[in-house]
Short mmCIF file of C-alpha atoms in Angstrom, two decimals:
data_model
loop_
_atom_site.label_atom_id
_atom_site.label_comp_id
_atom_site.label_asym_id
_atom_site.label_seq_id
_atom_site.Cartn_x
_atom_site.Cartn_y
_atom_site.Cartn_z
CA UNK Z 995 -30.60 18.24 16.29
CA UNK Z 996 -30.99 19.70 13.01
CA UNK Z 997 -30.20 23.11 12.00
CA UNK Z 998 -31.24 24.81 7.91
CA UNK Z 999 -28.70 27.37 7.05
CA UNK Z 1000 -30.17 29.34 3.81
CA UNK Z 1001 -26.76 30.65 1.70
CA UNK Z 1002 -29.24 32.53 -0.59
CA UNK Z 1003 -26.21 33.96 -3.07
CA UNK Z 1004 -26.17 38.03 -3.07
CA UNK Z 1005 -23.68 39.66 -5.11
CA UNK Z 1006 -22.95 42.49 -2.83
CA UNK Z 1007 -22.06 40.47 -0.11
CA UNK Z 1008 -20.13 38.15 -2.54
CA UNK Z 1009 -18.66 41.04 -3.92
CA UNK Z 1010 -17.86 42.17 -0.03
CA UNK Z 1011 -17.05 38.46 0.49
CA UNK Z 1012 -14.34 38.87 -3.14
CA UNK Z 1013 -12.41 42.72 -1.60
CA UNK Z 1014 -12.05 41.45 1.76
CA UNK Z 1015 -9.97 38.81 1.02
CA UNK Z 1016 -8.23 39.16 -2.03
CA UNK Z 1017 -8.36 43.42 -2.47
CA UNK Z 1018 -9.53 45.17 -5.26
CA UNK Z 1019 -12.10 42.66 -7.38
CA UNK Z 1020 -11.26 41.82 -10.87
CA UNK Z 1021 -13.23 39.19 -12.59
CA UNK Z 1022 -12.32 37.42 -15.53
CA UNK Z 1023 -15.29 37.13 -18.49
CA UNK Z 1024 -17.65 34.41 -16.97
CA UNK Z 1025 -17.73 36.33 -13.92
CA UNK Z 1026 -14.69 35.40 -11.22
CA UNK Z 1027 -12.17 37.37 -9.91
CA UNK Z 1028 -9.13 36.72 -11.29
CA UNK Z 1029 -7.47 38.43 -8.36
CA UNK Z 1030 -4.22 36.79 -6.25
CA UNK Z 1031 -5.49 33.24 -9.20
CA UNK Z 1032 -1.51 31.38 -8.72
CA UNK Z 1033 -1.73 31.91 -4.77
CA UNK Z 1034 -1.26 28.03 -4.47
CA UNK Z 1035 0.99 25.99 -2.26
CA UNK Z 1036 3.63 24.24 -4.39
CA UNK Z 1037 4.96 20.47 -4.73
CA UNK Z 1038 3.58 18.18 -2.79
CA UNK Z 1039 6.92 17.39 -1.09
CA UNK Z 1040 6.70 20.43 0.19
CA UNK Z 1041 3.09 20.31 1.62
CA UNK Z 1042 3.67 17.70 3.58
CA UNK Z 1043 5.55 19.91 5.81
CA UNK Z 1044 2.06 21.54 6.61
CA UNK Z 1045 -0.26 21.63 9.13
CA UNK Z 1046 -4.17 21.16 8.06
CA UNK Z 1047 -4.83 24.61 8.68
CA UNK Z 1048 -2.31 25.94 6.50
CA UNK Z 1049 -3.36 23.60 3.72
CA UNK Z 1050 -6.89 24.66 3.77
CA UNK Z 1051 -8.23 26.66 0.76
CA UNK Z 1052 -9.98 29.98 1.91
CA UNK Z 1053 -13.75 29.75 2.93
CA UNK Z 1054 -14.48 32.69 0.05
CA UNK Z 1055 -17.25 33.39 -2.11
CA UNK Z 1056 -16.47 34.74 -6.28
CA UNK Z 1057 -18.87 37.08 -7.92
CA UNK Z 1058 -20.19 33.82 -9.89
CA UNK Z 1059 -21.58 32.18 -7.63
CA UNK Z 1060 -24.43 35.31 -7.45
CA UNK Z 1061 -25.39 32.98 -10.44
CA UNK Z 1062 -26.70 30.41 -8.50
CA UNK Z 1063 -28.85 29.94 -5.66
CA UNK Z 1064 -28.27 26.91 -2.55
CA UNK Z 1065 -29.40 25.99 0.40
CA UNK Z 1066 -27.15 24.46 3.12
CA UNK Z 1067 -28.09 21.86 5.86
CA UNK Z 1068 -26.21 20.73 8.33
CA UNK Z 1069 -26.68 17.74 11.27
CA UNK Z 1070 -25.44 18.64 14.88
CA UNK Z 1071 -23.85 21.93 15.27
CA UNK Z 1072 -22.70 22.99 12.69
CA UNK Z 1073 -20.33 21.44 9.10
CA UNK Z 1074 -18.27 19.44 9.53
CA UNK Z 1075 -15.00 19.69 9.28
CA UNK Z 1076 -12.37 18.17 6.81
CA UNK Z 1077 -10.27 16.32 9.41
CA UNK Z 1078 -7.07 15.10 6.62
CA UNK Z 1079 -5.85 16.05 3.22
CA UNK Z 1080 -4.02 12.53 2.57
CA UNK Z 1081 -5.53 10.75 -0.48
CA UNK Z 1082 -6.56 7.53 0.80
CA UNK Z 1083 -6.07 6.01 -2.52
CA UNK Z 1084 -3.99 7.51 -4.74
CA UNK Z 1085 -0.61 5.48 -3.59
CA UNK Z 1086 -2.59 2.10 -3.16
CA UNK Z 1087 -1.29 -0.36 -6.14
CA UNK Z 1088 -2.91 -3.35 -4.25
CA UNK Z 1089 -6.44 -1.57 -4.64
CA UNK Z 1090 -8.78 -0.01 -6.78
CA UNK Z 1091 -11.27 1.22 -5.25
CA UNK Z 1092 -13.50 4.52 -7.24
CA UNK Z 1093 -13.87 5.72 -9.93
CA UNK Z 1094 -10.40 6.20 -11.82
CA UNK Z 1095 -8.54 5.54 -8.57
CA UNK Z 1096 -8.31 9.27 -7.44
CA UNK Z 1097 -9.30 12.11 -5.28
CA UNK Z 1098 -8.44 13.86 -7.82
CA UNK Z 1099 -9.84 11.32 -10.95
CA UNK Z 1100 -6.78 11.51 -12.74
CA UNK Z 1101 -6.62 7.81 -13.43
CA UNK Z 1102 -3.00 6.82 -12.64
CA UNK Z 1103 -3.23 2.96 -11.88
CA UNK Z 1104 -0.29 2.34 -12.38
CA UNK Z 1105 -0.61 0.61 -15.78
CA UNK Z 1106 2.71 -1.03 -17.37
CA UNK Z 1107 4.09 -2.30 -20.15
CA UNK Z 1108 7.64 -4.00 -21.85
CA UNK Z 1109 8.82 -2.65 -24.91
CA UNK Z 1110 6.85 -1.26 -27.68
CA UNK Z 1111 2.89 -3.68 -27.06
CA UNK Z 1112 1.06 -4.62 -30.63
CA UNK Z 1113 -1.03 -7.37 -29.06
CA UNK Z 1114 -4.65 -7.73 -26.86
CA UNK Z 1115 -5.87 -10.87 -25.56
CA UNK Z 1116 -8.32 -12.43 -23.71
CA UNK Z 1117 -7.05 -13.76 -20.32
CA UNK Z 1118 -11.29 -14.58 -19.60
CA UNK Z 1119 -14.62 -13.53 -19.89
CA UNK Z 1120 -17.71 -13.92 -17.30
CA UNK Z 1121 -21.45 -13.93 -18.75
CA UNK Z 1122 -24.13 -11.94 -16.32
CA UNK Z 1123 -27.44 -12.79 -16.57
CA UNK Z 1124 -29.24 -10.85 -18.78
CA UNK Z 1125 -31.11 -8.61 -16.71
CA UNK Z 1126 -34.67 -6.33 -18.16
CA UNK Z 1127 -34.86 -6.53 -21.61
CA UNK Z 1128 -34.15 -2.37 -22.09
CA UNK Z 1129 -30.83 -2.51 -19.74
CA UNK Z 1130 -29.56 -6.00 -19.66
CA UNK Z 1131 -27.17 -7.55 -18.51
CA UNK Z 1132 -23.47 -6.69 -18.12
CA UNK Z 1133 -22.31 -3.23 -17.41
CA UNK Z 1134 -22.53 0.24 -18.81
CA UNK Z 1135 -21.29 3.97 -18.42
CA UNK Z 1136 -19.33 4.52 -16.21
CA UNK Z 1137 -19.74 1.04 -15.15
CA UNK Z 1138 -15.68 0.38 -13.96
CA UNK Z 1139 -14.74 -2.53 -12.15
CA UNK Z 1140 -13.03 -2.33 -8.52
CA UNK Z 1141 -9.84 -4.33 -7.50
CA UNK Z 1142 -8.92 -5.84 -4.08
CA UNK Z 1143 -5.51 -7.54 -3.44
CA UNK Z 1144 -6.44 -8.62 0.29
CA UNK Z 1145 -4.47 -9.14 3.36
CA UNK Z 1146 -4.16 -12.12 4.73
CA UNK Z 1147 -6.43 -10.76 7.83
CA UNK Z 1148 -9.29 -9.60 5.78
CA UNK Z 1149 -9.10 -12.79 4.00
CA UNK Z 1150 -9.63 -14.01 7.37
CA UNK Z 1151 -12.40 -11.33 8.30
CA UNK Z 1152 -14.10 -11.87 5.01
CA UNK Z 1153 -14.51 -15.66 6.09
CA UNK Z 1154 -15.46 -15.23 9.92
CA UNK Z 1155 -17.79 -12.52 8.96
CA UNK Z 1156 -20.52 -14.78 7.37
CA UNK Z 1157 -19.40 -12.93 3.00
CA UNK Z 1158 -20.60 -16.02 0.84
CA UNK Z 1159 -17.40 -16.98 -0.29
CA UNK Z 1160 -17.25 -19.69 -3.38
CA UNK Z 1161 -13.95 -22.31 -3.65
CA UNK Z 1162 -12.14 -19.59 -6.42
CA UNK Z 1163 -12.08 -16.82 -3.80
CA UNK Z 1164 -8.42 -15.59 -3.68
CA UNK Z 1165 -6.42 -12.66 -2.24
CA UNK Z 1166 -6.28 -11.07 -5.24
CA UNK Z 1167 -10.52 -9.60 -6.81
CA UNK Z 1168 -12.30 -7.82 -9.56
CA UNK Z 1169 -15.76 -5.89 -8.04
CA UNK Z 1170 -18.48 -4.44 -10.90
CA UNK Z 1171 -21.60 -3.27 -10.62
CA UNK Z 1172 -24.37 -4.51 -13.12
CA UNK Z 1173 -26.88 -3.22 -15.71
CA UNK Z 1174 -29.05 -6.73 -14.71
CA UNK Z 1175 -29.44 -5.12 -11.39
CA UNK Z 1176 -26.35 -7.34 -9.65
CA UNK Z 1177 -23.03 -6.58 -8.04
CA UNK Z 1178 -20.10 -9.37 -9.18
CA UNK Z 1179 -17.40 -10.74 -7.56
CA UNK Z 1180 -14.76 -12.54 -9.30
CA UNK Z 1181 -11.53 -13.72 -9.19
CA UNK Z 1182 -8.46 -11.50 -10.82
CA UNK Z 1183 -6.80 -14.86 -12.30
CA UNK Z 1184 -9.32 -16.55 -13.07
CA UNK Z 1185 -12.23 -14.56 -13.94
CA UNK Z 1186 -14.17 -17.32 -11.39
CA UNK Z 1187 -16.69 -16.45 -9.78
CA UNK Z 1188 -15.55 -15.85 -5.70
CA UNK Z 1189 -18.66 -14.87 -4.19
CA UNK Z 1190 -22.51 -15.23 -5.12
CA UNK Z 1191 -23.60 -12.46 -6.33
CA UNK Z 1192 -24.92 -8.88 -4.38
CA UNK Z 1193 -27.98 -7.95 -5.08
CA UNK Z 1194 -28.19 -3.89 -4.93
CA UNK Z 1195 -32.26 -4.02 -6.06
CA UNK Z 1196 -32.18 -2.20 -9.10
CA UNK Z 1197 -30.39 -1.21 -13.32
CA UNK Z 1198 -27.09 -0.10 -11.19
CA UNK Z 1199 -25.03 1.75 -13.84
CA UNK Z 1200 -21.94 3.96 -12.87
CA UNK Z 1201 -19.64 3.08 -11.30
CA UNK Z 1202 -19.19 1.41 -7.16
CA UNK Z 1203 -17.17 2.99 -4.09
CA UNK Z 1204 -14.79 0.83 -2.21
CA UNK Z 1205 -14.48 2.17 1.12
CA UNK Z 1206 -10.69 2.51 1.76
CA UNK Z 1207 -10.34 1.99 5.35
CA UNK Z 1208 -13.81 0.44 6.37
CA UNK Z 1209 -15.35 -3.30 4.19
CA UNK Z 1210 -18.34 -0.76 3.48
CA UNK Z 1211 -19.35 -0.71 -0.09
CA UNK Z 1212 -21.66 2.11 -1.44
CA UNK Z 1213 -23.49 1.14 -4.49
CA UNK Z 1214 -26.23 3.84 -6.12
CA UNK Z 1215 -28.54 2.85 -7.96
CA UNK Z 1216 -29.80 4.06 -12.09
CA UNK Z 1217 -32.78 3.31 -12.42
CA UNK Z 1218 -36.12 1.33 -10.29
CA UNK Z 1219 -37.29 -1.63 -11.37
CA UNK Z 1220 -40.61 -1.16 -9.43
CA UNK Z 1221 -39.06 -0.02 -6.42
CA UNK Z 1222 -37.72 3.69 -4.78
CA UNK Z 1223 -33.81 4.56 -6.02
CA UNK Z 1224 -31.32 6.26 -3.90
CA UNK Z 1225 -27.91 5.64 -2.58
CA UNK Z 1226 -26.82 3.06 -0.80
CA UNK Z 1227 -24.10 1.07 1.36
CA UNK Z 1228 -23.72 -2.68 1.92
CA UNK Z 1229 -20.89 -4.58 4.43
CA UNK Z 1230 -18.60 -6.58 2.56
CA UNK Z 1231 -19.01 -8.95 5.44
CA UNK Z 1232 -21.46 -10.57 5.42
CA UNK Z 1233 -23.49 -8.45 2.10
CA UNK Z 1234 -26.06 -7.67 4.03
CA UNK Z 1235 -27.63 -3.80 3.01
CA UNK Z 1236 -27.15 -1.24 5.80
CA UNK Z 1237 -27.92 1.94 4.16
CA UNK Z 1238 -30.74 3.15 2.19
CA UNK Z 1239 -31.44 6.53 0.86
CA UNK Z 1240 -34.09 8.06 -1.29
CA UNK Z 1241 -34.78 12.24 -0.18
CA UNK Z 1242 -37.28 13.60 -0.75
CA UNK Z 1243 -36.80 16.88 0.44
CA UNK Z 1244 -34.09 17.28 -2.28
CA UNK Z 1245 -35.24 20.02 -4.81
CA UNK Z 1246 -35.23 17.21 -8.03
CA UNK Z 1247 -37.34 14.47 -7.39
CA UNK Z 1248 -34.90 11.88 -9.83
CA UNK Z 1249 -33.13 10.06 -6.86
CA UNK Z 1250 -30.68 8.02 -9.77
CA UNK Z 1251 -27.19 8.21 -7.80
CA UNK Z 1252 -24.87 6.97 -11.35
CA UNK Z 1253 -21.95 9.02 -9.85
CA UNK Z 1254 -19.12 6.58 -7.63
CA UNK Z 1255 -18.38 7.86 -4.04
CA UNK Z 1256 -15.14 8.84 -2.34
CA UNK Z 1257 -13.57 9.48 0.72
CA UNK Z 1258 -12.06 12.62 1.84
CA UNK Z 1259 -11.17 14.42 4.98
CA UNK Z 1260 -12.90 11.10 6.84
CA UNK Z 1261 -15.85 12.19 5.49
CA UNK Z 1262 -18.06 10.24 2.76
CA UNK Z 1263 -19.13 12.81 -0.39
CA UNK Z 1264 -21.31 12.05 -3.06
CA UNK Z 1265 -23.44 13.34 -5.97
CA UNK Z 1266 -26.74 12.94 -6.87
CA UNK Z 1267 -29.02 13.40 -9.80
CA UNK Z 1268 -31.45 15.16 -6.91
CA UNK Z 1269 -29.23 18.57 -7.88
CA UNK Z 1270 -27.71 17.63 -3.61
CA UNK Z 1271 -24.55 16.53 -2.73
CA UNK Z 1272 -24.33 14.90 0.45
CA UNK Z 1273 -21.30 14.85 2.78
CA UNK Z 1274 -21.89 11.32 5.21
CA UNK Z 1275 -20.02 10.10 8.16
CA UNK Z 1276 -19.10 6.97 7.63
CA UNK Z 1277 -19.46 3.74 10.20
CA UNK Z 1278 -18.32 0.14 10.09
CA UNK Z 1279 -20.86 -2.60 8.87
CA UNK Z 1280 -21.72 -0.32 6.60
CA UNK Z 1281 -24.06 2.52 8.05
CA UNK Z 1282 -24.32 5.73 7.22
CA UNK Z 1283 -25.25 9.01 8.65
CA UNK Z 1284 -25.39 11.86 6.55
CA UNK Z 1285 -23.89 15.13 8.01
CA UNK Z 1286 -24.29 17.92 5.69
CA UNK Z 1287 -25.76 18.71 2.03
CA UNK Z 1288 -25.57 21.12 -0.81
CA UNK Z 1289 -28.29 22.16 -2.45
CA UNK Z 1290 -28.72 25.00 -5.67
CA UNK Z 1291 -30.29 26.03 -9.18
CA UNK Z 1292 -28.75 27.53 -10.81
CA UNK Z 1293 -30.25 28.80 -14.65
CA UNK Z 1294 -33.18 28.37 -13.55
CA UNK Z 1295 -33.42 24.75 -12.87
CA UNK Z 1296 -31.86 22.05 -10.72
CA UNK Z 1297 -29.97 19.98 -12.31
CA UNK Z 1298 -29.19 16.49 -12.10
CA UNK Z 1299 -25.76 15.87 -11.37
CA UNK Z 1300 -23.56 13.11 -12.56
CA UNK Z 1301 -20.04 13.21 -12.98
CA UNK Z 1302 -17.89 11.72 -10.25
CA UNK Z 1303 -16.99 14.45 -7.73
CA UNK Z 1304 -13.26 15.48 -8.05
CA UNK Z 1305 -11.69 17.14 -4.96
CA UNK Z 1306 -7.92 18.58 -4.15
CA UNK Z 1307 -7.85 19.52 -0.71
CA UNK Z 1308 -10.39 21.26 1.09
CA UNK Z 1309 -12.80 21.34 -2.79
CA UNK Z 1310 -15.11 19.99 -4.40
CA UNK Z 1311 -15.38 20.14 -8.34
CA UNK Z 1312 -18.29 18.80 -10.56
CA UNK Z 1313 -20.68 19.48 -13.42
CA UNK Z 1314 -24.19 19.05 -13.85
CA UNK Z 1315 -27.16 18.52 -16.28
CA UNK Z 1316 -26.91 21.83 -17.41
CA UNK Z 1317 -23.75 22.34 -18.06
CA UNK Z 1318 -22.71 24.25 -15.11
CA UNK Z 1319 -19.40 23.64 -13.41
CA UNK Z 1320 -19.74 24.63 -9.22
CA UNK Z 1321 -16.52 24.71 -6.81
CA UNK Z 1322 -17.66 23.75 -3.61
CA UNK Z 1323 -15.41 23.99 -0.45
CA UNK Z 1324 -15.77 20.66 1.34
CA UNK Z 1325 -15.60 22.52 4.53
CA UNK Z 1326 -18.82 24.19 4.59
CA UNK Z 1327 -20.67 23.25 1.64
CA UNK Z 1328 -20.49 26.47 0.46
CA UNK Z 1329 -19.89 27.04 -3.87
CA UNK Z 1330 -16.96 29.05 -3.90
CA UNK Z 1331 -17.28 29.53 -7.72
CA UNK Z 1332 -19.36 28.90 -10.88
CA UNK Z 1333 -18.59 29.03 -14.31
CA UNK Z 1334 -21.17 28.00 -17.12
CA UNK Z 1335 -19.41 25.09 -19.75
CA UNK Z 1336 -23.13 26.21 -21.86
CA UNK Z 1337 -24.27 22.54 -21.61
CA UNK Z 1338 -24.58 18.76 -19.92
CA UNK Z 1339 -22.13 17.56 -18.68
CA UNK Z 1340 -21.69 14.15 -17.57
CA UNK Z 1341 -17.12 13.25 -17.86
CA UNK Z 1342 -15.91 13.46 -14.67
CA UNK Z 1343 -13.71 16.39 -13.73
CA UNK Z 1344 -9.71 15.48 -13.87
CA UNK Z 1345 -7.62 18.09 -11.74
CA UNK Z 1346 -3.59 18.11 -11.83
CA UNK Z 1347 -0.84 20.60 -10.62
CA UNK Z 1348 0.93 22.12 -12.93
CA UNK Z 1349 4.05 24.16 -11.46
CA UNK Z 1350 3.00 24.53 -8.21
CA UNK Z 1351 -1.25 25.24 -9.88
CA UNK Z 1352 -3.50 22.96 -9.44
CA UNK Z 1353 -6.35 22.78 -12.71
CA UNK Z 1354 -9.31 21.16 -13.40
CA UNK Z 1355 -9.75 19.94 -17.04
CA UNK Z 1356 -13.96 19.56 -18.39
CA UNK Z 1357 -15.93 19.15 -21.07
CA UNK Z 1358 -19.92 18.70 -22.07
CA UNK Z 1359 -21.91 17.18 -24.76
CA UNK Z 1360 -24.06 18.21 -27.61
CA UNK Z 1361 -27.46 17.69 -25.88
CA UNK Z 1362 -29.82 21.26 -25.02
CA UNK Z 1363 -27.66 22.91 -27.74
CA UNK Z 1364 -29.76 20.83 -30.62
CA UNK Z 1365 -28.81 18.84 -33.15
CA UNK Z 1366 -25.23 20.32 -34.23
CA UNK Z 1367 -23.15 21.97 -31.34
CA UNK Z 1368 -20.52 22.40 -29.76
CA UNK Z 1369 -18.72 20.37 -27.33
CA UNK Z 1370 -15.93 23.10 -25.60
CA UNK Z 1371 -13.40 21.34 -23.91
CA UNK Z 1372 -11.56 23.89 -20.94
CA UNK Z 1373 -9.06 24.18 -18.59
CA UNK Z 1374 -10.10 26.29 -15.75
CA UNK Z 1375 -7.29 27.49 -12.39
CA UNK Z 1376 -8.88 25.26 -9.30
CA UNK Z 1377 -9.14 27.64 -6.95
CA UNK Z 1378 -10.95 30.61 -8.51
CA UNK Z 1379 -12.83 29.54 -11.88
CA UNK Z 1380 -10.58 32.04 -14.18
CA UNK Z 1381 -10.60 30.18 -17.72
CA UNK Z 1382 -6.54 29.04 -19.29
CA UNK Z 1383 -8.35 28.27 -22.41
CA UNK Z 1384 -10.90 26.59 -24.15
CA UNK Z 1385 -11.21 24.10 -27.23
CA UNK Z 1386 -14.34 24.24 -29.58
CA UNK Z 1387 -15.58 20.78 -31.30
CA UNK Z 1388 -18.18 20.57 -33.84
CA UNK Z 1389 -20.49 17.91 -32.83
CA UNK Z 1390 -24.00 16.17 -33.78
CA UNK Z 1391 -26.47 15.19 -32.00
CA UNK Z 1392 -27.87 12.46 -33.45
CA UNK Z 1393 -31.80 10.92 -33.80
CA UNK Z 1394 -32.23 7.11 -34.87
CA UNK Z 1395 -36.30 7.42 -33.27
CA UNK Z 1396 -35.65 5.14 -30.51
CA UNK Z 1397 -33.07 6.11 -29.01
CA UNK Z 1398 -31.33 9.33 -29.57
CA UNK Z 1399 -27.13 9.70 -29.94
CA UNK Z 1400 -25.87 12.52 -27.33
CA UNK Z 1401 -22.76 14.35 -29.08
CA UNK Z 1402 -19.30 15.56 -27.10
CA UNK Z 1403 -18.02 14.27 -24.11
CA UNK Z 1404 -19.51 10.99 -22.00
CA UNK Z 1405 -15.77 10.36 -21.04
CA UNK Z 1406 -13.37 10.99 -18.90
CA UNK Z 1407 -10.45 12.96 -19.44
CA UNK Z 1408 -7.17 10.73 -19.07
CA UNK Z 1409 -3.99 12.88 -18.55
CA UNK Z 1410 -0.49 12.36 -19.54
CA UNK Z 1411 2.37 10.66 -18.19
CA UNK Z 1412 5.94 9.20 -19.01
CA UNK Z 1413 6.38 10.99 -22.75
CA UNK Z 1414 2.99 13.03 -22.93
CA UNK Z 1415 3.03 14.79 -19.94
CA UNK Z 1416 1.06 18.10 -21.83
CA UNK Z 1417 -1.32 15.43 -23.77
CA UNK Z 1418 -4.67 15.67 -22.43
CA UNK Z 1419 -7.20 12.29 -24.15
CA UNK Z 1420 -10.53 12.22 -24.50
CA UNK Z 1421 -12.87 10.42 -26.43
CA UNK Z 1422 -15.42 12.50 -27.73
CA UNK Z 1423 -18.84 11.26 -29.65
CA UNK Z 1424 -18.68 13.39 -33.21
CA UNK Z 1425 -21.90 12.03 -34.74
CA UNK Z 1426 -20.37 12.51 -38.45
CA UNK Z 1427 -19.06 16.14 -37.62
CA UNK Z 1428 -16.36 14.74 -39.36
CA UNK Z 1429 -15.82 12.24 -41.22
CA UNK Z 1430 -15.77 10.47 -37.41
CA UNK Z 1431 -18.42 9.11 -35.54
CA UNK Z 1432 -16.55 8.73 -32.55
CA UNK Z 1433 -12.91 10.32 -31.69
CA UNK Z 1434 -10.03 9.67 -30.15
CA UNK Z 1435 -8.53 13.20 -29.41
CA UNK Z 1436 -5.02 14.12 -27.73
CA UNK Z 1437 -5.21 17.91 -26.87
CA UNK Z 1438 -1.73 20.01 -25.49
CA UNK Z 1439 -2.88 20.81 -21.78
CA UNK Z 1440 -0.65 24.36 -22.50
CA UNK Z 1441 -1.76 25.73 -24.97
CA UNK Z 1442 -5.61 23.50 -26.05
CA UNK Z 1443 -4.68 22.42 -29.06
CA UNK Z 1444 -5.68 19.53 -30.80
CA UNK Z 1445 -2.72 17.15 -31.85
CA UNK Z 1446 -3.73 14.34 -33.28
CA UNK Z 1447 -7.46 12.72 -33.64
CA UNK Z 1448 -7.82 8.87 -34.08
CA UNK Z 1449 -11.44 8.01 -35.63
CA UNK Z 1450 -14.02 5.33 -34.93
CA UNK Z 1451 -16.49 3.81 -36.16
CA UNK Z 1452 -19.16 4.41 -33.45
CA UNK Z 1453 -19.40 7.13 -30.69
CA UNK Z 1454 -17.34 6.46 -27.89
CA UNK Z 1455 -18.26 6.76 -24.07
CA UNK Z 1456 -15.85 4.33 -22.35
CA UNK Z 1457 -13.00 6.44 -20.81
CA UNK Z 1458 -9.42 5.61 -22.02
CA UNK Z 1459 -6.72 4.48 -19.86
CA UNK Z 1460 -3.10 4.68 -20.02
CA UNK Z 1461 -0.16 2.01 -19.93
CA UNK Z 1462 3.79 2.86 -19.27
CA UNK Z 1463 6.54 0.89 -20.34
CA UNK Z 1464 10.26 1.38 -18.80
CA UNK Z 1465 11.28 4.53 -21.03
CA UNK Z 1466 8.56 5.99 -19.91
CA UNK Z 1467 6.64 5.72 -22.83
CA UNK Z 1468 3.28 5.75 -23.06
CA UNK Z 1469 0.35 3.65 -24.36
CA UNK Z 1470 -3.39 4.26 -24.19
CA UNK Z 1471 -6.27 1.37 -24.07
CA UNK Z 1472 -9.62 2.34 -25.11
CA UNK Z 1473 -13.04 0.89 -26.74
CA UNK Z 1474 -15.93 2.52 -29.05
CA UNK Z 1475 -19.75 1.12 -29.13
CA UNK Z 1476 -19.51 -1.43 -32.06
CA UNK Z 1477 -17.01 -3.17 -29.51
CA UNK Z 1478 -13.50 -2.19 -31.34
CA UNK Z 1479 -11.09 -2.34 -28.98
CA UNK Z 1480 -7.21 -0.16 -29.43
CA UNK Z 1481 -4.44 -0.04 -28.42
CA UNK Z 1482 -2.81 3.62 -29.37
CA UNK Z 1483 0.59 5.28 -28.89
CA UNK Z 1484 0.06 8.02 -27.12
CA UNK Z 1485 2.69 10.51 -27.97
CA UNK Z 1486 1.54 10.40 -32.09
CA UNK Z 1487 -1.59 8.10 -32.35
CA UNK Z 1488 -0.57 5.08 -34.10
CA UNK Z 1489 -2.53 2.54 -33.57
CA UNK Z 1490 -0.94 -0.67 -33.28
CA UNK Z 1491 -3.82 -3.19 -32.31
CA UNK Z 1492 -7.18 -3.42 -33.09
CA UNK Z 1493 -9.48 -5.61 -32.26
CA UNK Z 1494 -13.40 -6.19 -32.72
CA UNK Z 1495 -15.13 -8.04 -29.83
CA UNK Z 1496 -18.59 -7.91 -31.25
CA UNK Z 1497 -20.24 -5.47 -28.32
CA UNK Z 1498 -20.93 -2.33 -27.15
CA UNK Z 1499 -18.56 -0.44 -24.48
CA UNK Z 1500 -19.82 2.17 -22.98
CA UNK Z 1501 -17.99 1.12 -19.45
CA UNK Z 1502 -14.62 2.48 -18.18
CA UNK Z 1503 -11.51 -0.15 -17.66
CA UNK Z 1504 -10.36 -0.79 -13.85
CA UNK Z 1505 -5.82 -1.10 -15.01
CA UNK Z 1506 -4.02 -3.75 -12.56
CA UNK Z 1507 -0.32 -3.92 -14.76
CA UNK Z 1508 -0.30 -5.03 -18.28
CA UNK Z 1509 -4.64 -6.24 -17.12
CA UNK Z 1510 -7.04 -4.28 -17.92
CA UNK Z 1511 -10.48 -5.21 -17.16
CA UNK Z 1512 -14.06 -3.91 -18.36
CA UNK Z 1513 -17.45 -4.55 -18.56
CA UNK Z 1514 -20.03 -4.05 -22.33
CA UNK Z 1515 -23.12 -4.31 -22.05
CA UNK Z 1516 -23.37 -7.78 -24.61
CA UNK Z 1517 -23.51 -9.47 -20.90
CA UNK Z 1518 -20.06 -9.81 -20.19
CA UNK Z 1519 -17.46 -8.64 -17.94
CA UNK Z 1520 -13.51 -8.98 -19.78
CA UNK Z 1521 -9.69 -9.55 -18.87
CA UNK Z 1522 -7.22 -8.02 -21.09
CA UNK Z 1523 -3.86 -8.66 -21.42
CA UNK Z 1524 -2.02 -5.74 -22.97
CA UNK Z 1525 1.59 -7.07 -24.41
#
């Protein structure tokens, strides 16, 4: 039996709740409570000794939530609570199972190179069908491939389960959803098909997600081909679709799912372009059971969510098409805090714990602002939504007649590692707001100041990825819409290699060792070697 809980936020009641938890309320400029903003758990090593109850972040609603109206629908006896806070993705060097690899979406793929890399070589390429006239084949935004190094037991299960394997099936496998409406499985070493393609029924733009414990593959549809669109799950043992949902009770009618879902605390969390955030129970054989749903409105509308939810303990963070940044308590599915970042936010939020305090980073596009506007790049305190710094970057929105190119940030930022711990990197679509159309931008995470930039000849939606060498020096691999590949020294922006491939790279790469696998709009999927 389903119960519905209406949670329309009222300022007076929220203020009382905050004061009860934190004493006298203090607000930042966005209406968020800044009291006790640094009261966070310490290092990860110490967190392992704490109980689930001690690790659970408070069921608090800050005053900023009054800017939203929302409803939480719960199945059965009430909201399903998180069962654990372990990140099942983070330490699996043998798997890349979701967009940007882990719960905090901070893209530690574990890429490694020797010395100072200076070349990018094509190891193999795979050609997909061309698909529809408008969307073509290959992969689009975000389109990151997945990677699995199967165990002997898993390979045996796949063979016995009836999966349509080919002679090229092996231990290492790449999986990627395509604009042509198919899912492709490729041998990581050779690029040859390891299975027959999977029918995804509609155009897929986003990144598929592989369950870390079950042989379930989760795929969101992006554009209809004359049939309903929604979210779906497949049984990887036999390639049968076991679950499909188009939620017609949502506040917004558009049922696309470009977001990449993720498993946290035993549940699957999935944001929809129908302005809903879902919590599912996962079952073997690709089956899902919907448990709790958050539906909301802000700024007078119900916007779509294309970002992939970022998770720290029992708090989830996402942005939407109206620039609303929301923190949700994943135990109750109620908002914790709200921040207005001005404009459409498609790039996923990233989180990092710095000196024991979790922070999130995000930026918006120039869409609803008009032809000229600002990409607002932010650092916020994750527990309160309190602004740490804001970096404004002027950008343009360009009308090409048959297509409009928004400015700002489409990518998901890359946090620095090794010798670049205090930098964060993002591809920004300047669209000639300065001499460049696109720009790889390095920002100091402590101050928000721009450290360096590398200009592109075209816009760039792809998310940058990082590699470390034996001396912990960091290097960045990225690509732009003109089909150019770049290898950049992360500490100072020195371009070590630029290579023209001739296709539009909207998709984000998957990194394995010294290799990057990524698709493009030119009906191709590539494996590149960095050395």
